[in-house]
Amino acid sequence: MADAARTSLNTITTHRQWNLTQAVDGCLRHELQGIAPWCFQLKEMGSSEAIRLLRESGLTITGLCGAGMLPGPDTATRRALLARLSRLRLAVKHA
């Protein structure tokens, strides 16, 4: 088995079986040190709650996935989505 201390879970691999809380618990149970959650999971849980969970878990956040999807009918909508994503990334980075 790979060295768990050097392994990170990209949560897209477990999202059908585990919500974000369960993914964090799974990482801790299997002694993984990192996690890369997807934006939709933070939104499902609520960004503040998800960031608190990640911070308190002690896991290293190795990425925030799903950031390339910025659909919108116009430039203003896409810019607003990008600004929201930037705020979310900053919050996760400092979790």
Short mmCIF file of C-alpha atoms in Angstrom, two decimals:
data_model
loop_
_atom_site.label_atom_id
_atom_site.label_comp_id
_atom_site.label_asym_id
_atom_site.label_seq_id
_atom_site.Cartn_x
_atom_site.Cartn_y
_atom_site.Cartn_z
CA MET A 1 0.00 0.00 0.00
CA ALA A 2 1.16 3.54 -0.69
CA ASP A 3 2.51 5.56 2.19
CA ALA A 4 -0.69 7.04 3.62
CA ALA A 5 1.18 10.05 4.95
CA ARG A 6 1.89 11.05 1.34
CA THR A 7 -1.59 10.33 0.00
CA SER A 8 -4.43 12.75 -0.65
CA LEU A 9 -8.04 11.88 -1.39
CA ASN A 10 -9.63 13.64 -4.37
CA THR A 11 -13.21 13.45 -3.15
CA ILE A 12 -14.70 12.95 -6.61
CA THR A 13 -13.62 9.32 -6.22
CA THR A 14 -15.91 8.82 -3.23
CA HIS A 15 -18.64 11.45 -3.70
CA ARG A 16 -21.34 8.90 -4.57
CA GLN A 17 -20.66 6.96 -1.38
CA TRP A 18 -19.54 9.69 1.02
CA ASN A 19 -20.51 13.26 1.71
CA LEU A 20 -17.72 15.64 2.75
CA THR A 21 -17.97 14.74 6.44
CA GLN A 22 -17.68 11.06 5.62
CA ALA A 23 -14.74 11.74 3.29
CA VAL A 24 -12.90 13.59 6.05
CA ASP A 25 -13.66 10.75 8.47
CA GLY A 26 -12.43 8.21 5.90
CA CYS A 27 -9.17 10.10 5.44
CA LEU A 28 -8.59 10.20 9.17
CA ARG A 29 -9.56 6.55 9.65
CA HIS A 30 -7.16 5.41 6.91
CA GLU A 31 -4.45 7.85 8.05
CA LEU A 32 -4.40 9.86 4.83
CA GLN A 33 -2.89 13.28 5.36
CA GLY A 34 -4.52 15.25 2.56
CA ILE A 35 -7.86 15.92 0.93
CA ALA A 36 -8.92 17.70 -2.27
CA PRO A 37 -12.63 18.49 -2.00
CA TRP A 38 -14.83 19.63 -4.87
CA CYS A 39 -16.62 22.98 -4.87
CA PHE A 40 -20.05 21.37 -5.11
CA GLN A 41 -19.40 19.51 -1.84
CA LEU A 42 -18.57 22.71 -0.02
CA LYS A 43 -21.73 24.26 -1.43
CA GLU A 44 -23.85 21.25 -0.37
CA MET A 45 -22.60 21.45 3.20
CA GLY A 46 -22.39 25.21 3.32
CA SER A 47 -19.04 26.85 2.76
CA SER A 48 -18.56 28.04 6.34
CA GLU A 49 -19.41 24.65 7.81
CA ALA A 50 -17.21 22.82 5.29
CA ILE A 51 -14.25 25.13 5.93
CA ARG A 52 -14.67 24.65 9.68
CA LEU A 53 -14.74 20.85 9.19
CA LEU A 54 -11.60 20.92 7.07
CA ARG A 55 -9.77 23.22 9.46
CA GLU A 56 -10.64 21.14 12.52
CA SER A 57 -9.74 17.86 10.80
CA GLY A 58 -6.07 18.76 10.57
CA LEU A 59 -5.90 17.41 7.02
CA THR A 60 -3.76 19.19 4.46
CA ILE A 61 -5.95 20.66 1.72
CA THR A 62 -4.13 19.68 -1.44
CA GLY A 63 -6.59 21.20 -3.87
CA LEU A 64 -10.01 22.64 -4.50
CA CYS A 65 -11.52 20.95 -7.52
CA GLY A 66 -14.19 21.88 -10.00
CA ALA A 67 -13.01 25.43 -10.36
CA GLY A 68 -13.04 25.48 -14.14
CA MET A 69 -16.80 25.46 -14.46
CA LEU A 70 -18.03 29.02 -14.62
CA PRO A 71 -21.21 28.94 -16.68
CA GLY A 72 -23.14 32.11 -17.16
CA PRO A 73 -25.14 33.88 -19.84
CA ASP A 74 -22.99 37.01 -19.78
CA THR A 75 -19.66 38.46 -18.70
CA ALA A 76 -21.04 40.00 -15.51
CA THR A 77 -22.41 36.67 -14.30
CA ARG A 78 -19.16 34.87 -15.07
CA ARG A 79 -17.16 37.56 -13.26
CA ALA A 80 -19.42 37.25 -10.21
CA LEU A 81 -18.92 33.46 -10.22
CA LEU A 82 -15.18 33.91 -10.53
CA ALA A 83 -15.14 36.38 -7.62
CA ARG A 84 -17.13 33.93 -5.46
CA LEU A 85 -14.73 31.14 -6.38
CA SER A 86 -11.74 33.32 -5.51
CA ARG A 87 -13.20 34.05 -2.07
CA LEU A 88 -13.90 30.34 -1.53
CA ARG A 89 -10.37 29.34 -2.60
CA LEU A 90 -8.88 31.91 -0.23
CA ALA A 91 -11.01 30.64 2.65
CA VAL A 92 -10.07 27.02 1.94
CA LYS A 93 -6.41 27.92 1.55
CA HIS A 94 -6.40 29.40 5.05
CA ALA A 95 -8.46 26.60 6.59
#
